[in-house]
Coordinates of C-alpha atoms in Angstrom, one line a residue:
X1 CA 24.0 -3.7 29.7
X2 CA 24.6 -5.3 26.7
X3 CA 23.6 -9.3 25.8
X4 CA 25.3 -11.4 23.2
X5 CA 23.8 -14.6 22.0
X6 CA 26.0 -17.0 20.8
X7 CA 24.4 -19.5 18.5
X8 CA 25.8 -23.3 18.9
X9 CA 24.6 -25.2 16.7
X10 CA 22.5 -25.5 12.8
X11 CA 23.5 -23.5 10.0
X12 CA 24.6 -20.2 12.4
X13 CA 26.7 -22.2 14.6
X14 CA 29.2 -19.9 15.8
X15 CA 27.9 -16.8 14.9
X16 CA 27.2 -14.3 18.1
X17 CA 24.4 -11.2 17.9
X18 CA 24.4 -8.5 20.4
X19 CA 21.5 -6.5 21.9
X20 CA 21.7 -3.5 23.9
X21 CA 18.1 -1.9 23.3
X22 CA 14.8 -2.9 21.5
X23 CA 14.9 -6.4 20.5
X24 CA 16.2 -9.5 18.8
X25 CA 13.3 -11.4 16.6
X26 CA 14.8 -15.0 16.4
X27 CA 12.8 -17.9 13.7
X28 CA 13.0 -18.7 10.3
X29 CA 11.2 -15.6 8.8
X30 CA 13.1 -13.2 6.7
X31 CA 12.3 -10.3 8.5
X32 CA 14.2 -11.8 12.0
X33 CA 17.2 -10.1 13.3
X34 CA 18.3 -14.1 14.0
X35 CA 17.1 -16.1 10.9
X36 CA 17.7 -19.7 10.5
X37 CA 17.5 -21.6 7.7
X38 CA 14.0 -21.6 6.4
X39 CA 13.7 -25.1 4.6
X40 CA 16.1 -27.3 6.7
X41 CA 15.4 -25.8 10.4
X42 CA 11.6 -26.4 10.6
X43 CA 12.0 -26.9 14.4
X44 CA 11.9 -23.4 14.6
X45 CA 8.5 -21.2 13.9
X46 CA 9.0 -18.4 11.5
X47 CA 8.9 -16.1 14.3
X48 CA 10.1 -18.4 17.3
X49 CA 10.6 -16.6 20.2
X50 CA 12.5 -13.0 20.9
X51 CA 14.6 -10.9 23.0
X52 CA 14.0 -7.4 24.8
X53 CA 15.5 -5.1 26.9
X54 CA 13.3 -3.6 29.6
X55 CA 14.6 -1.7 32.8
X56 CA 15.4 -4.3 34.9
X57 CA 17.6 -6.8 32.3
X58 CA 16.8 -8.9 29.2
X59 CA 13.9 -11.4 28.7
X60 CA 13.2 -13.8 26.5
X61 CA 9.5 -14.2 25.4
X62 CA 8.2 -17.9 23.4
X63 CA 6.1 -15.9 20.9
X64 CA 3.6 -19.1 20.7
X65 CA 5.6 -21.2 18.6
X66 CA 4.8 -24.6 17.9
X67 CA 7.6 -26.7 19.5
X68 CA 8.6 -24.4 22.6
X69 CA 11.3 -21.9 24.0
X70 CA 13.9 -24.0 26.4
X71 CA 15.7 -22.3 29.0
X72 CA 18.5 -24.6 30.5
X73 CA 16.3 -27.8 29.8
X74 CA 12.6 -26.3 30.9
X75 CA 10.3 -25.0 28.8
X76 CA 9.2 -21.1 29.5
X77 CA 6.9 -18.4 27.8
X78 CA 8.6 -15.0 29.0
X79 CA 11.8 -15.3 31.7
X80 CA 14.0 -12.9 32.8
X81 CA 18.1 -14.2 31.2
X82 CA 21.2 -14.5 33.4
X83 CA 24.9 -14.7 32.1
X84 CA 25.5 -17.9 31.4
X85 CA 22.3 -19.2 30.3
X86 CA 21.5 -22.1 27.9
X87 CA 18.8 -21.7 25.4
X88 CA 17.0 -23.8 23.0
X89 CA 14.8 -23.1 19.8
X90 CA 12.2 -26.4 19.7
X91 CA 12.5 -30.0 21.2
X92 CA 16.2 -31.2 20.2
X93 CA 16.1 -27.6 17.9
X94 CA 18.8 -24.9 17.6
X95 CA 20.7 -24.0 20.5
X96 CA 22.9 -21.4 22.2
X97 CA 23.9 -19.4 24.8
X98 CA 23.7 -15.8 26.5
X99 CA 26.6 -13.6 27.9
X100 CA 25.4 -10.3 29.6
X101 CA 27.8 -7.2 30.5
X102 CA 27.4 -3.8 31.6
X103 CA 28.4 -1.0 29.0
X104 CA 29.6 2.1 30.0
X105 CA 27.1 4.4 31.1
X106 CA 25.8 7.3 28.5
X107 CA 23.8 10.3 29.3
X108 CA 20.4 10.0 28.6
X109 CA 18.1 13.3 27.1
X110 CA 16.1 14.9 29.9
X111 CA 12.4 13.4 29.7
X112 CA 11.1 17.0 29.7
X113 CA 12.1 17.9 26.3
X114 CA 10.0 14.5 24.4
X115 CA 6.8 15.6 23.1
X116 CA 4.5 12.9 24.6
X117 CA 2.5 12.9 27.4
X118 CA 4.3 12.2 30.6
X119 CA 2.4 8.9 31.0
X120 CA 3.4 7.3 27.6
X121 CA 7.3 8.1 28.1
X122 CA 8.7 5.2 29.3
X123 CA 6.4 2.6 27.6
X124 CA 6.9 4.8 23.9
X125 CA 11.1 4.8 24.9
X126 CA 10.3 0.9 24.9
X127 CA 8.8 0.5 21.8
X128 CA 10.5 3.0 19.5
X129 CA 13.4 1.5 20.3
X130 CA 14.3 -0.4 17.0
X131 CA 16.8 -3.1 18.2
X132 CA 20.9 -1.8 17.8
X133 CA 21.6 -5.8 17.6
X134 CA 23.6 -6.8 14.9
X135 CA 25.7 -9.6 13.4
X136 CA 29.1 -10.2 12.1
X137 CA 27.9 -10.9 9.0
X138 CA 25.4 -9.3 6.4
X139 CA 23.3 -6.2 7.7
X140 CA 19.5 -6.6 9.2
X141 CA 16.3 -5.2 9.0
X142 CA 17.2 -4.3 12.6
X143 CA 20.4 -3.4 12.2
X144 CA 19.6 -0.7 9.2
X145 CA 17.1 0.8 11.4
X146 CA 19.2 1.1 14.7
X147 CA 22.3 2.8 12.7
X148 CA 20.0 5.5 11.6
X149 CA 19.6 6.8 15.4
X150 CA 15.8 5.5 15.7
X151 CA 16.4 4.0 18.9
X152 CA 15.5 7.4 20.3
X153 CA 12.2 10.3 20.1
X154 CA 13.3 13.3 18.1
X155 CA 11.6 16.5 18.9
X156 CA 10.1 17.1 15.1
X157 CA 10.4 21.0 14.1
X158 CA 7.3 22.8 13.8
X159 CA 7.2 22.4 9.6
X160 CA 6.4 25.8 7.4
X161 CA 2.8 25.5 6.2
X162 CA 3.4 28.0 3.7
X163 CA 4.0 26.0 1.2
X164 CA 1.2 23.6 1.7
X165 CA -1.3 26.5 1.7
X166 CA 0.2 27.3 -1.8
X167 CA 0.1 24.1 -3.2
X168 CA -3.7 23.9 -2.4
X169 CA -4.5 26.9 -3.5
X170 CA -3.0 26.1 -7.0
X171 CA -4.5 22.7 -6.8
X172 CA -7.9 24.1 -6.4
X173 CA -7.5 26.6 -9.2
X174 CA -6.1 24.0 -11.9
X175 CA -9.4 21.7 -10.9
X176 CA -11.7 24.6 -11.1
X177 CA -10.0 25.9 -15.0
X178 CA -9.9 22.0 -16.0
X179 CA -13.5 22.3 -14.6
X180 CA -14.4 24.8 -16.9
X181 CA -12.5 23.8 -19.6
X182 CA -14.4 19.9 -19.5
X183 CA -17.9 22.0 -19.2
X184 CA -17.6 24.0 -22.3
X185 CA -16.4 21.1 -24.4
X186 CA -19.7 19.4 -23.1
X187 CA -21.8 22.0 -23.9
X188 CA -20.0 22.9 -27.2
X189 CA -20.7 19.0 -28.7
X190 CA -23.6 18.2 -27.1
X191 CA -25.7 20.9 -26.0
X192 CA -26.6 22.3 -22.1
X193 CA -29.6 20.1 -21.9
X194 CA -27.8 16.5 -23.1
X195 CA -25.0 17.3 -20.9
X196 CA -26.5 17.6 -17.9
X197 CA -28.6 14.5 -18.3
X198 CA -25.6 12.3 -19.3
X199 CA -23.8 13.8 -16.6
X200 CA -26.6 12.7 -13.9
X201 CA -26.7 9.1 -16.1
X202 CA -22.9 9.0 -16.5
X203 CA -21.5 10.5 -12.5
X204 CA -24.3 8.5 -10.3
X205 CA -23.5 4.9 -11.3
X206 CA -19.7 6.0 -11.1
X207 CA -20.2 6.4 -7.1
X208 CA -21.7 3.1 -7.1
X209 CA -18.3 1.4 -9.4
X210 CA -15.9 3.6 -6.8
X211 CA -16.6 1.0 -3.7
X212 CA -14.9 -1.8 -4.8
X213 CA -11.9 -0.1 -6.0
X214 CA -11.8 1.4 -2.7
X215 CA -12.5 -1.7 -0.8
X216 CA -9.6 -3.5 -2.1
X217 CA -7.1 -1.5 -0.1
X218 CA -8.8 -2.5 3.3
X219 CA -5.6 -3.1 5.0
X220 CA -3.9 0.4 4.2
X221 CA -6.5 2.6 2.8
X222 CA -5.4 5.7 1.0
X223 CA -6.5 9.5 2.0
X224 CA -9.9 10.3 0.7
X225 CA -8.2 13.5 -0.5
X226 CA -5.7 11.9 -3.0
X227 CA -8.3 9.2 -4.6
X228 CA -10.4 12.5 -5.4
X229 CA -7.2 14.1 -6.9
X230 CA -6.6 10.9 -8.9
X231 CA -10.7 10.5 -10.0
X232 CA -10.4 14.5 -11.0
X233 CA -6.2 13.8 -12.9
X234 CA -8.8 10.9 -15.3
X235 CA -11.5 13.3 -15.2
X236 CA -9.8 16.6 -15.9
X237 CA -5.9 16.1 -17.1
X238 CA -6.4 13.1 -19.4
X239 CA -9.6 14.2 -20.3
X240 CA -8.9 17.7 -21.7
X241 CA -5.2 16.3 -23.4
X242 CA -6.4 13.1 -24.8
X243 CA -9.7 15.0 -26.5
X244 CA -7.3 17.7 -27.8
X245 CA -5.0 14.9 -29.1
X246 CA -7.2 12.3 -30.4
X247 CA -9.7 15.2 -32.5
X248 CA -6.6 16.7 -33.9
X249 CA -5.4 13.1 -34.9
X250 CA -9.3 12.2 -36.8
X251 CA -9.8 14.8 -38.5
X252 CA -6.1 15.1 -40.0
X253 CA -6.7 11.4 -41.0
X254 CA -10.5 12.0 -42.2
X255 CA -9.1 15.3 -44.5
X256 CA -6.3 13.2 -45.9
X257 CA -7.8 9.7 -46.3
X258 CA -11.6 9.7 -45.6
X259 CA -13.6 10.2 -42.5
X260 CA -13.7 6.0 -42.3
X261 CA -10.2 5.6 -41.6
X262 CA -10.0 8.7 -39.5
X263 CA -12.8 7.4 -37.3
X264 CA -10.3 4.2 -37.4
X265 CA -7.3 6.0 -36.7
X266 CA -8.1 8.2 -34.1
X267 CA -10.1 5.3 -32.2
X268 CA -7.5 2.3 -32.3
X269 CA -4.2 4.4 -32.6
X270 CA -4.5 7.8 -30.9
X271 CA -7.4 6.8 -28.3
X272 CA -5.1 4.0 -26.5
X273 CA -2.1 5.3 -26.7
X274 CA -2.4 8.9 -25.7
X275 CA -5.6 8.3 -23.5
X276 CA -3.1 5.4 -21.7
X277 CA -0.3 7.7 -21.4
X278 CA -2.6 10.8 -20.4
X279 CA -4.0 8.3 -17.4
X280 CA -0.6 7.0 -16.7
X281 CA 1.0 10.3 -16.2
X282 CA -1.2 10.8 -13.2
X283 CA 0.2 7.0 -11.8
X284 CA 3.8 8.9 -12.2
X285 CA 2.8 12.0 -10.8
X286 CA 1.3 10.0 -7.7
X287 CA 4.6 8.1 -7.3
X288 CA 6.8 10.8 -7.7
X289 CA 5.5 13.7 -4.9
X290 CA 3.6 11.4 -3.0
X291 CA 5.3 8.1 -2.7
X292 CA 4.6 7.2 0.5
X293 CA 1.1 6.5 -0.1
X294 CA 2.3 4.0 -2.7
X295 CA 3.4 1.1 -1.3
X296 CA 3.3 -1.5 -3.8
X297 CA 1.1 -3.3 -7.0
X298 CA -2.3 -3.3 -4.5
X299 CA -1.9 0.5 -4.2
X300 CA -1.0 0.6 -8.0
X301 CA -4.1 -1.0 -9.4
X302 CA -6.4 1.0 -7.0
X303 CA -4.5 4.5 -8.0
X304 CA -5.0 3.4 -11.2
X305 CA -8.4 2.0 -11.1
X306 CA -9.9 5.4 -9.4
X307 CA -8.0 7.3 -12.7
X308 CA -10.0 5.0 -15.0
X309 CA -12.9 5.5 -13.2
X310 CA -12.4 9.4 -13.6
X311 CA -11.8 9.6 -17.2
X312 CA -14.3 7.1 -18.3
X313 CA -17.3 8.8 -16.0
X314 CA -16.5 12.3 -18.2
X315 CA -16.3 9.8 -21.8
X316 CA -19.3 8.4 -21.1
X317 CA -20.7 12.3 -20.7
X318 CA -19.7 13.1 -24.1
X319 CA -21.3 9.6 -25.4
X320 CA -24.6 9.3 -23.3
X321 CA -25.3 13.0 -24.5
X322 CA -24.8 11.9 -28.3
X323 CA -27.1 9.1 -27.9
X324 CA -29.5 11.2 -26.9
X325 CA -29.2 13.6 -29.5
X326 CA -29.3 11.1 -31.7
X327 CA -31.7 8.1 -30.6
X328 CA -33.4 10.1 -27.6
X329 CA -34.0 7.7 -24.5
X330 CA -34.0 4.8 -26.4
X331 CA -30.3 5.2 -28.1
X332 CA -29.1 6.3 -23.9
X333 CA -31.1 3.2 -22.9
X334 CA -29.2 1.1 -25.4
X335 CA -25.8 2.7 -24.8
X336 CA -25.8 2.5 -20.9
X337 CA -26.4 -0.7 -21.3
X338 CA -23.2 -0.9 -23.3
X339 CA -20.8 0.9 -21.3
X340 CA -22.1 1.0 -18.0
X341 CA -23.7 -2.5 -17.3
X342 CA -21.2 -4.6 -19.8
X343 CA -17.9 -2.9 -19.6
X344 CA -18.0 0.0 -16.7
X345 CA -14.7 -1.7 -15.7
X346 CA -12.8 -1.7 -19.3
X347 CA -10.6 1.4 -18.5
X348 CA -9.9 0.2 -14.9
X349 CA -8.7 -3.1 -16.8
X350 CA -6.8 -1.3 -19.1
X351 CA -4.9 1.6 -16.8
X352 CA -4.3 -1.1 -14.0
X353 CA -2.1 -2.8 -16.2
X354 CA 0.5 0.5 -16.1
X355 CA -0.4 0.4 -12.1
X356 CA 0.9 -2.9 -11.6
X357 CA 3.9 -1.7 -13.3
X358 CA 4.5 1.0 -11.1
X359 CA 3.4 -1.3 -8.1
X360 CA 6.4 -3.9 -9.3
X361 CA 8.6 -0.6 -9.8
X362 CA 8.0 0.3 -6.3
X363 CA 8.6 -3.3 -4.7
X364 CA 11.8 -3.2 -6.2
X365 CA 15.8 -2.1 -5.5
X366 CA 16.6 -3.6 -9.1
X367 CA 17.1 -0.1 -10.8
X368 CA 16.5 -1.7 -14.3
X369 CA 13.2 -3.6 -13.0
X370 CA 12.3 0.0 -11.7
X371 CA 12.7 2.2 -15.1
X372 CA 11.1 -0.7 -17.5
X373 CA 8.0 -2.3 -15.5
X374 CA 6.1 1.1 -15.8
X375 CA 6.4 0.6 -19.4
X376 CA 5.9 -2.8 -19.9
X377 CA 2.6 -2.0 -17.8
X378 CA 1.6 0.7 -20.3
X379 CA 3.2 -1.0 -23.5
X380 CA -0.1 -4.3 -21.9
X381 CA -2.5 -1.3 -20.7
X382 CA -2.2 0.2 -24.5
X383 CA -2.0 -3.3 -26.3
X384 CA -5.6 -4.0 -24.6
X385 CA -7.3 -0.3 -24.9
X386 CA -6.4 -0.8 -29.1
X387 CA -7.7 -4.5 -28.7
X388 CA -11.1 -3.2 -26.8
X389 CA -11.4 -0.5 -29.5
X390 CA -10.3 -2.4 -32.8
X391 CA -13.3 -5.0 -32.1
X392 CA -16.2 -2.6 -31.7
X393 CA -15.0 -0.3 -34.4
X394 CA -13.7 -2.8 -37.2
X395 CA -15.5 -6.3 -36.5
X396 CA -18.6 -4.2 -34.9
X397 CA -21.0 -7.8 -35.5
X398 CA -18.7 -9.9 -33.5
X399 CA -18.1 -7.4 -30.6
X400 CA -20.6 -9.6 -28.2
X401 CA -19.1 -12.5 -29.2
X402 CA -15.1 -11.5 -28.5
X403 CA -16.6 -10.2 -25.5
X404 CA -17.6 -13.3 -24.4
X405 CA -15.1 -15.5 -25.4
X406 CA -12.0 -12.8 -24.1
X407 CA -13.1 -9.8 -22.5
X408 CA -15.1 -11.5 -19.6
X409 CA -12.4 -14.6 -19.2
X410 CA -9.7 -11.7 -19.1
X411 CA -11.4 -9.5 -16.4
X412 CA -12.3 -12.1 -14.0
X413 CA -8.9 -13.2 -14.1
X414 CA -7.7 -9.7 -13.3
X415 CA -10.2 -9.6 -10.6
X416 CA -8.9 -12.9 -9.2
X417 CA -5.3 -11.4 -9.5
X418 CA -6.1 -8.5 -7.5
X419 CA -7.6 -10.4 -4.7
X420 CA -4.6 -12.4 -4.9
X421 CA -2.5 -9.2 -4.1
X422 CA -4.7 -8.2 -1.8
X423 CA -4.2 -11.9 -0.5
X424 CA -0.5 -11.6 -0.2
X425 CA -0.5 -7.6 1.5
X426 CA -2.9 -9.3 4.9
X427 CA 0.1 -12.0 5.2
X428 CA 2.7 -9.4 5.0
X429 CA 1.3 -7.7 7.6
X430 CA 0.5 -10.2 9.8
X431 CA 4.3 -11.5 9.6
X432 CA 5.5 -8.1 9.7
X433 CA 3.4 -7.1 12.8
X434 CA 3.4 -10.0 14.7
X435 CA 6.3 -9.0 17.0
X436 CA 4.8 -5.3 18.0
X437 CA 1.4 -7.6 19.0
X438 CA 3.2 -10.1 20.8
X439 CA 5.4 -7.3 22.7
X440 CA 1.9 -5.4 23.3
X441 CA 2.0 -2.0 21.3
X442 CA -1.0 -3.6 18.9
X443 CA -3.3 -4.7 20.8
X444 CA -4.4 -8.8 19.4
X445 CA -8.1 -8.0 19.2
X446 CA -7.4 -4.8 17.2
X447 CA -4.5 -6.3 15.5
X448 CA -7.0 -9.1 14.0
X449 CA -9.5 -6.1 13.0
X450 CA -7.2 -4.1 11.3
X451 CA -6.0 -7.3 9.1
X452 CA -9.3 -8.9 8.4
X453 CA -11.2 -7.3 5.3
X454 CA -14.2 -8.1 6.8
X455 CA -13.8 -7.6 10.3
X456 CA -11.8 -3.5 9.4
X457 CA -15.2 -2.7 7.2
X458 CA -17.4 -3.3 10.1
X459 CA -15.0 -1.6 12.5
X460 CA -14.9 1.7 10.7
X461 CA -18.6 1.4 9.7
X462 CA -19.5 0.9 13.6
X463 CA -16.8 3.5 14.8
X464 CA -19.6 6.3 12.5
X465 CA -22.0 5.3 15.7
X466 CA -19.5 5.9 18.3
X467 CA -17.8 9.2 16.8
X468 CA -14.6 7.8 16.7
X469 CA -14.4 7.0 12.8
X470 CA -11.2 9.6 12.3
X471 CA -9.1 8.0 15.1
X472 CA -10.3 4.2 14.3
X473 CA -9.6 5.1 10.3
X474 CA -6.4 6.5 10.8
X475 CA -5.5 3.8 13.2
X476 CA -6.3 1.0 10.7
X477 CA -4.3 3.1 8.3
X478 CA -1.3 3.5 10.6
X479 CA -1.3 -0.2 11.4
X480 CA -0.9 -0.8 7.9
X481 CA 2.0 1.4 7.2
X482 CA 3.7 0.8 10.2
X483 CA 3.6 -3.3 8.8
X484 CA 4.9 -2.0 5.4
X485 CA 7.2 0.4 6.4
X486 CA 9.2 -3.3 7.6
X487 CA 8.5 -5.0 4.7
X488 CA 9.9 -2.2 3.3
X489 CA 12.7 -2.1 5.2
X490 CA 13.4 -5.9 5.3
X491 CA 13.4 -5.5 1.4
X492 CA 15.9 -2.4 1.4
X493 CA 18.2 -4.4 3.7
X494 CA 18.8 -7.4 1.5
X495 CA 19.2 -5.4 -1.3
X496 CA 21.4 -3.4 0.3
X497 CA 19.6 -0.4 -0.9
X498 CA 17.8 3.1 0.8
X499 CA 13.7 3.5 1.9
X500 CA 12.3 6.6 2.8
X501 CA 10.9 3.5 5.6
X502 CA 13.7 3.7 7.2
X503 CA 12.8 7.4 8.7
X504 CA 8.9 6.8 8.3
X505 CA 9.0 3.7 10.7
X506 CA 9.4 5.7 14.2
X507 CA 7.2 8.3 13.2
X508 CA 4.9 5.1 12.0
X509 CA 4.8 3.6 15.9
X510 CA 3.9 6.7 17.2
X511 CA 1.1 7.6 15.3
X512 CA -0.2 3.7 16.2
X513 CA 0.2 5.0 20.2
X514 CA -1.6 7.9 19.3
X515 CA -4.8 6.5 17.7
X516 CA -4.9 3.7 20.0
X517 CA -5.4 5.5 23.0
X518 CA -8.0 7.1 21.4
X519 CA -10.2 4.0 20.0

């Protein structure tokens, strides 16, 4: 059967939207398939009320908006429709009218060939159904998806590993030979003894500096196995080139003008801007082979942040073990204090500036916004790293003082700014996702879990207890996505541009089936 709606009156008067599977998502929110206008029809919630196929016809479900769903004059939560009927957005809000017809019958796959277990079939059919409705006008969210063929299961291919196995393998090798390569540089400037010390000193606090980072991306945390390949890209990549770079740099000043402006040079020129681009290349790498863990600025400041981390833990190696070369325990005292009480954070600060460049990238169809935020984020993360660096190495007395007055005012604001993104992600989800809880495929309790900061931490800390961390981990995870993977789409759609979400989606829903029958 197929249903058209036919809107009556407000700004879509006349217009007519068609559903023959999945859904219509009718409110004032951007991401409904039926939008009204969103500052002059207030009678309507963002996500009013919406419109399914099931087996047995169409229903139409109030999804607890404030001023009611009307059905020829009475007020309803979920009814099944008829041809013919009247409906009614709000007291004296939007109406319209329904029209149902039979379409032509199709063949339908054999159920024996879908991958799922028998007893999930029909309901999964239901819910990866993307709606096919459309309307006369400007393409959907909705629409987009359904004219890629996602209103059906696709039996995936059994993939090649091969080439996985390979790509580990090499992986593992380069971190071993940067490994190596980081260790003899160690022990070549500071001697077995102070390297190990600084490393205990410099690596055990770093553990402790990881967890909020980490924290941040509550609602859609990011595999354990790509932060450690970000911490060892600071630790090993940037390390290794920037060291190379920056001695090469000194000493070429120092032989040519004196060791003071070499020191100078190599500190407030080289340092930011090859140690930035070094750190940054990693952010690139990251969003070029695997871009589908990087959804936007939140993921871009903690990709970036765990980078930081990486290659200021192995600095601060090289300068713990010089202090106690120099000044024994009490020049390591007096340095730890330096960098790892007042300004453990100063990298983060500085590479998350190229990370919410990238993040803006990503958010964006603009193809100029795309190429030049990355490097307005590293022109601001170099601008501060030279800033950080001029003051301690060429107004040395007044370092506490600009540190006080800037540095501290600066970072809380970035701290504030990243709470604020983190802010905006939980109400993207919860406007995203609030038509797959009110149609039952999240359930509300775990949908309220999932978006809470709070509420997820003590979810996956308790789920350690009840050996079910993996399934409740990556079921917080796909939750996440799944509500991204629309944002992403609704995004895509109205710039009339392509997302890998568009594909990721389906397989998205299923993987939330999966680990909620297992939590």
């Amino acid at each position: 059967m197929k249903l058209t709606l036919t809107i009556d009156s407000g700004t879509l008067a006349g217009q007519s939207f068609e559903l023959s599977t999945g859904h219509l998502l009718i409110g004032r929110s951007a991401n409904c398939t039926v939008k009204f206008d969103p500052f002059n029809e207030k009678i309507a919630s963002a996500q009013h009320a919406f419109i399914e196929s099931r087996n047995d016809g169409f229903y139409i479900t109030d999804n607890s908006s404030t001023n009611g769903t009307y059905l020829n004059g009475d007020r309803i939560n979920s009814v099944k429709l008829s041809s013919g009927d009247g409906v009614q957005f709000g007291t004296n809000g939007i109406k319209g009218r329904v029209m149902i017809e039979p379409l032509p019958e199709v063949e339908l796959p054999d159920s024996s060939t879908l991958d799922l277990p028998l007893q999930n079939r029909a309901d999964e059919m239901q819910w990866r159904s993307i709606s096919q409705a459309h309307v006369k006008q400007q393409p959907t969210i909705v629409d987009s998806v359904s004219k890629l063929g996602l209103g059906h299961l696709e039996v995936r291919p059994e993939t090649n590993k091969t080439g996985k196995y390979i790509g580990i393998a090499l992986t593992l090798f380069a971190v071993v030979f940067l490994g190596l390569i980081v260790t003899g540089i160690m022990f070549l400037n500071i001697g077995p003894v102070a390297a190990v010390i600084a490393a205990v000193v410099a690596f055990t606090p770093a553990i402790v500096y990881l967890f909020p980072i980490i924290w941040l991306d509550r609602y859609d945390p990011e595999p354990l196995w790509l932060l450690s390949l970000s911490f060892a890209w600071g630790a090993l990549v940037a390390v290794v080139a920037s060291f190379v770079i920056n001695t090469v740099i000194g000493e070429t000043v120092a032989a040519a003008a004196g060791p003071e402006l070499g020191t100078i040079a190599s500190a407030v020129i080289s340092a930011p801007i090859f140690e930035e681009l070094t750190k940054g290349a990693g952010l690139l790498v990251i969003v070029l082979f695997f871009r589908k863990y990087f959804d936007g600025i939140l993921d871009g400041i903690i990709f970036a942040g765990v980078i930081a981390l990486g290659f200021a833990t192995v600095e601060n190696v090289l300068y713990y073990g010089r202090a106690i070369i120099e000044g024994g325990l009490n020049g390591l005292v007096s340095l730890f204090f330096l960098r790892g009480i007042l300004s453990p954070f100063a990298h983060v600060t500085f590479t998350a500036m190229t990370g919410i460049g990238f993040g803006i990238s990503r958010e964006s169809h603009n193809p100029v916004v795309k190429i030049v935020m990355p490097l307005v984020g590293l022109g601001a993360a170099i601008f501060l790293h030279a800033f950080w660096n001029g003051v301690a190495v060429i107004f040395g007395p007044l370092f506490f003082l600009v540190y006080l007055i800037i540095e501290i005012p600066f970072f809380f604001i970035f701290v504030g700014f990243a709470f604020f993104i983190m802010y905006r992600q939980n109400k993207i989800l919860k406007e995203m996702l609030a038509i797959d809880v009110a149609r039952g495929l999240i359930p509300e309790d775990h949908f309220r879990r999932a978006t809470s900061a709070f509420r997820s931490t003590g979810w996956l800390i308790g789920s350690i207890f009840n050996g079910k961390y993996r399934a409740t981990s990556r079921y917080i995870r796909a939750i996440g996505k799944l509500g991204l993977s629309y944002w992403h789409i609704q995004r895509a759609t109205a710039a009339q541009g392509q997302t890998a979400s568009f594909q990721q989606n389906p397989i998205l829903r299923e993987e939330v089936v999966k680990w909620r029958n297992e939590v």
